[in-house]
Short mmCIF file of C-alpha atoms and ligand atoms in Angstrom, two decimals:
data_model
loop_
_atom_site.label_atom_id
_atom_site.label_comp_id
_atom_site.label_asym_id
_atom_site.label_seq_id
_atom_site.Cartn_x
_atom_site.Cartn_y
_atom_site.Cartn_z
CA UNK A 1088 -19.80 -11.97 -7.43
CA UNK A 1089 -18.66 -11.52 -10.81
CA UNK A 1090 -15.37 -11.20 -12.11
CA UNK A 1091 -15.55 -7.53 -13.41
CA UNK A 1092 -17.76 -6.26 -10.49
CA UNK A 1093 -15.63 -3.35 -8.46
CA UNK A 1094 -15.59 -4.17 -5.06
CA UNK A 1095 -15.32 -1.68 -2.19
CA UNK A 1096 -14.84 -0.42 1.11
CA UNK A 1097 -15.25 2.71 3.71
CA UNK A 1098 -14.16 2.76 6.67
CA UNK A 1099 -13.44 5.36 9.40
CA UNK A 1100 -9.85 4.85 11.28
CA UNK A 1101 -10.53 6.90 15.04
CA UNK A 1102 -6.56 6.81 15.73
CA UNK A 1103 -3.18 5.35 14.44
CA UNK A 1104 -3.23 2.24 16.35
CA UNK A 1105 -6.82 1.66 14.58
CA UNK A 1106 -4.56 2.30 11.20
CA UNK A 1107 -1.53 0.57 12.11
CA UNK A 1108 -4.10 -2.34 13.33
CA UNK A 1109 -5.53 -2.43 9.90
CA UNK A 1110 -2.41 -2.57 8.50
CA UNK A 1111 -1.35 -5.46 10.91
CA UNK A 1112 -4.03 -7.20 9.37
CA UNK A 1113 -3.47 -7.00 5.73
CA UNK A 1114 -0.08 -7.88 6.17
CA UNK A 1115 -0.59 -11.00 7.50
CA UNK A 1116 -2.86 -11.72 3.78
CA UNK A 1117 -0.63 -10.46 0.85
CA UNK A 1118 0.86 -13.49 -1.31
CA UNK A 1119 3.56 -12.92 -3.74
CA UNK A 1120 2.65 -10.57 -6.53
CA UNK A 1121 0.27 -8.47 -4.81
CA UNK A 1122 -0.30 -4.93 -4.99
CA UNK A 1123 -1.31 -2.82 -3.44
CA UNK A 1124 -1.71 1.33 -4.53
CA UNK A 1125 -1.64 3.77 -1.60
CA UNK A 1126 -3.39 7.60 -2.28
CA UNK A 1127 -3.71 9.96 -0.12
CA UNK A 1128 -2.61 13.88 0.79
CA UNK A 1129 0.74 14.51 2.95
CA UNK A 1130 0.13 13.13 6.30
CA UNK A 1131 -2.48 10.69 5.55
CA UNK A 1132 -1.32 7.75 6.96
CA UNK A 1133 0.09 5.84 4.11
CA UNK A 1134 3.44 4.84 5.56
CA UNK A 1135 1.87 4.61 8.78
CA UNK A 1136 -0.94 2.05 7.29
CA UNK A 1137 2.55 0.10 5.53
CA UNK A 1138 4.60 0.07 8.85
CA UNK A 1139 1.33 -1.64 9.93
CA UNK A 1140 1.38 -4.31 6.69
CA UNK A 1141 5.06 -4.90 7.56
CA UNK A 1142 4.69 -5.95 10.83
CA UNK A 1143 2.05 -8.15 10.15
CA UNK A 1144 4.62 -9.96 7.51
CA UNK A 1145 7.26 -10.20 10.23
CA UNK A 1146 9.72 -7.74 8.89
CA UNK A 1147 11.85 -6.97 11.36
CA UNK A 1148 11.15 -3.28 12.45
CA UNK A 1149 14.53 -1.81 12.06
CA UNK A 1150 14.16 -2.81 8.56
CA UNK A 1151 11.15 -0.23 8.07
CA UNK A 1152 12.89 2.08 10.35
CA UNK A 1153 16.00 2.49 8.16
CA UNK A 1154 16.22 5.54 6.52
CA UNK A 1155 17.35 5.72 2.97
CA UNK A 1156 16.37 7.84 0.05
CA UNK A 1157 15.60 5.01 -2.37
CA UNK A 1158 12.39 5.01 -4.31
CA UNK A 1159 11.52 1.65 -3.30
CA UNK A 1160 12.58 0.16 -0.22
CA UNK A 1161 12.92 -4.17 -0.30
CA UNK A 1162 12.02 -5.89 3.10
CA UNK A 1163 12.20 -9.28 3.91
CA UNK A 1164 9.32 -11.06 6.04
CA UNK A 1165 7.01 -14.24 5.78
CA UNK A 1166 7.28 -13.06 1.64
CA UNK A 1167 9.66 -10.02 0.37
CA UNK A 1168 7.87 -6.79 0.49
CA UNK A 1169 8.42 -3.68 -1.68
CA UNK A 1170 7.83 -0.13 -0.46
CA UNK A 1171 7.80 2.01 -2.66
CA UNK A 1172 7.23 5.94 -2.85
CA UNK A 1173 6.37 7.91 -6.24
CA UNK A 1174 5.98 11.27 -4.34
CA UNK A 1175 9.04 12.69 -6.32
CA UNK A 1176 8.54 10.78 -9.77
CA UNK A 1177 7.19 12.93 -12.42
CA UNK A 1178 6.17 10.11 -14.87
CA UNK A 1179 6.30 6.23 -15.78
CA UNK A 1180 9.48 6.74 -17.65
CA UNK A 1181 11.26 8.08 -14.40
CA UNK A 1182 9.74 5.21 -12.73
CA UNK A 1183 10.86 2.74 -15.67
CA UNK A 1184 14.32 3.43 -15.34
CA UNK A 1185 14.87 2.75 -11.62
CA UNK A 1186 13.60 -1.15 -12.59
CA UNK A 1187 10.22 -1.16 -10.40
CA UNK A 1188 8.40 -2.95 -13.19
CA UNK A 1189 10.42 -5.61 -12.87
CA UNK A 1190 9.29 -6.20 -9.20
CA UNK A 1191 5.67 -6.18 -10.20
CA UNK A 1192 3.85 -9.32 -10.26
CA UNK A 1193 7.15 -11.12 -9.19
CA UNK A 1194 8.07 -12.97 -5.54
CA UNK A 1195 7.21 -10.36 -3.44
CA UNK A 1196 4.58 -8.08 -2.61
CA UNK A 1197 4.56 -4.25 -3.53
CA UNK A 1198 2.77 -1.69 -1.77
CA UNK A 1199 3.13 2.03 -3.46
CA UNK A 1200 2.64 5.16 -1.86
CA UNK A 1201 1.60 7.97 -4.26
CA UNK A 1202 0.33 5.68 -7.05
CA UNK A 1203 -1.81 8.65 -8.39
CA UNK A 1204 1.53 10.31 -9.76
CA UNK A 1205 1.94 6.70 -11.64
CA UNK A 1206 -1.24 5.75 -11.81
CA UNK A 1207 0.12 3.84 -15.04
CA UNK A 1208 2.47 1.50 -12.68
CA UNK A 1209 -0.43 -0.08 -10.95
CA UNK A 1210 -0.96 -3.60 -12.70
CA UNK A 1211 -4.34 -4.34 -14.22
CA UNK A 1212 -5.05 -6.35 -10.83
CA UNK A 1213 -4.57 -4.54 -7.83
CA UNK A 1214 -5.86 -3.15 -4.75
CA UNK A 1215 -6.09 0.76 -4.02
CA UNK A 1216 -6.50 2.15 -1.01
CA UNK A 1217 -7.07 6.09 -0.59
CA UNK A 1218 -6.90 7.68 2.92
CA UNK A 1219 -7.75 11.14 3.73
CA UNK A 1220 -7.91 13.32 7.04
CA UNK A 1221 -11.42 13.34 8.30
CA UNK A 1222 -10.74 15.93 11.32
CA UNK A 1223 -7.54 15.17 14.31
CA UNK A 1224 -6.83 12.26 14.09
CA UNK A 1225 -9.30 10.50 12.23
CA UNK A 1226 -9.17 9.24 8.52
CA UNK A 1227 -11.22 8.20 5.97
CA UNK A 1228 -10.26 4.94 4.27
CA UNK A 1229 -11.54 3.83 0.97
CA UNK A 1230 -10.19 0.49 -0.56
CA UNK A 1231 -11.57 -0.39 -4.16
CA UNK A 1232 -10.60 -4.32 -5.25
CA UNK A 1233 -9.85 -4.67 -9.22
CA UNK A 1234 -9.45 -7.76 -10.03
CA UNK A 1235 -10.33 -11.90 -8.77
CA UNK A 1236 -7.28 -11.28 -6.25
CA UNK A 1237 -7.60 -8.44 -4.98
CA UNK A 1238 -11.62 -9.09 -4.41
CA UNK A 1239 -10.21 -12.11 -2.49
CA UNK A 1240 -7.73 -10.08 -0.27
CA UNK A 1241 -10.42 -7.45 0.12
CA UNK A 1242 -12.89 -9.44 1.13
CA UNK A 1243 -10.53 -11.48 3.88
CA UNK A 1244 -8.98 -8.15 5.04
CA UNK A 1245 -12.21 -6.17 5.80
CA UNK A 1246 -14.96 -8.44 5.35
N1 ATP B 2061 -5.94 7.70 12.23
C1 ATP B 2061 -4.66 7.88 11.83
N2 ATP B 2061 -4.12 7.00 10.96
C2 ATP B 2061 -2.85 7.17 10.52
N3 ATP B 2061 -2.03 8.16 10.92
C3 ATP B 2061 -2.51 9.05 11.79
C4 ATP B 2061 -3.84 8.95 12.28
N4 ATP B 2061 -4.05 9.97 13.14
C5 ATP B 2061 -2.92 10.66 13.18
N5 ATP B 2061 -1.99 10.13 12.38
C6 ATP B 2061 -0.65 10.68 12.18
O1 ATP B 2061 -0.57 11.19 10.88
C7 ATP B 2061 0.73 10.99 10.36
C8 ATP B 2061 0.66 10.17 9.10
O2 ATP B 2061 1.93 10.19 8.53
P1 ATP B 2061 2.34 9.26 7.34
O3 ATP B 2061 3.80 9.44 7.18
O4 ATP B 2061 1.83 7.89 7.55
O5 ATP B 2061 1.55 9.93 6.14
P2 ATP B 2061 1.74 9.67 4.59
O6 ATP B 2061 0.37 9.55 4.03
O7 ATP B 2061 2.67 8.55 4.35
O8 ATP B 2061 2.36 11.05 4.10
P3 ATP B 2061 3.44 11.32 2.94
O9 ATP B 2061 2.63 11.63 1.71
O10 ATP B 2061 4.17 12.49 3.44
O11 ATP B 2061 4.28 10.11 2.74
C9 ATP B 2061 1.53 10.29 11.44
O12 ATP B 2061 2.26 11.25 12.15
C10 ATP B 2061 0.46 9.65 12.30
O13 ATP B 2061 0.86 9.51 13.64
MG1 MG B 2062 4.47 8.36 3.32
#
């Protein structure tokens, strides 16, 4: 495969344990400096998929549990893992200013809900995953690999 081929995947998800399986999964691939962009309507499953990707980095559930109203929320597993939610950000100057760039690329991994309202705070390699409702309680999930990384953590999470 070449290095500027686009690489993607479709899947259906049947249930939220299929989702939070999935999510399981990926969690126990990202490496420090991954990321990972999240789109999708209301209800989709995004933080559902993430609570998945946490647990499968051994972050302690109460960690995820913990309600604050931060934009992105740190947790601390195998590697550090940033949550982060653009839902109520109108721009990338709102989202400069609460220092999120700075966690980009750096020790941990990010995974961002609601990258579409940013879709300038995604790096140049990344991996984007879109999940939509596809009737009850199935979803659609699309994951599109940009990037040498992110074709290797495709390719390893849904082979
Ligand atoms: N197959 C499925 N995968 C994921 N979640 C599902 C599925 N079927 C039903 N659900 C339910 O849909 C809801 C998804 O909520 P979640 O908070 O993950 O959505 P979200 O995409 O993060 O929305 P928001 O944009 O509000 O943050 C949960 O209540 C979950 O139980
Ligand atoms: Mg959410």
């Amino acid at each position: 495969m070449s290095d500027g081929e686009l690489v993607t995947r479709t899947l259906t998800l049947a249930s939220p344990e299929e989702t939070h399986r999935l999510g399981v999964r990926l969690g126990g691939l990202l490496e420090p400096g991954d990321f990972v962009g999240l789109i999708g309507d209301l209800g989709a499953g995004k933080t559902h998929l993430v609570r998945g990707v946490a647990e499968g980095a051994h972050v302690p559930r109460s960690e995820v549990a913990s309600p604050t109203f931060a934009i992105v929320y740190p947790y601390s597993g195998r590697i550090p893992l940033y949550h982060a939610d653009l839902y109520r950000l109108t721009g990338y100057d709102d989202l400069y200013a609460t220092g999120f760039m700075d966690l980009v690329g750096g020790e941990g991994a990010v995974l961002v809900e609601w990258l579409d309202r940013v879709p300038e705070a995604a790096p140049t390699e990344h991996l984007r995953v879109t999940l939509a409702h596809a009737g009850g309680d199935a979803r659609s999930l699309k994951a599109e690999a940009f990037g040498v990384r992110s074709v290797a953590l495709l390719t390893a999470w849904l082979p």
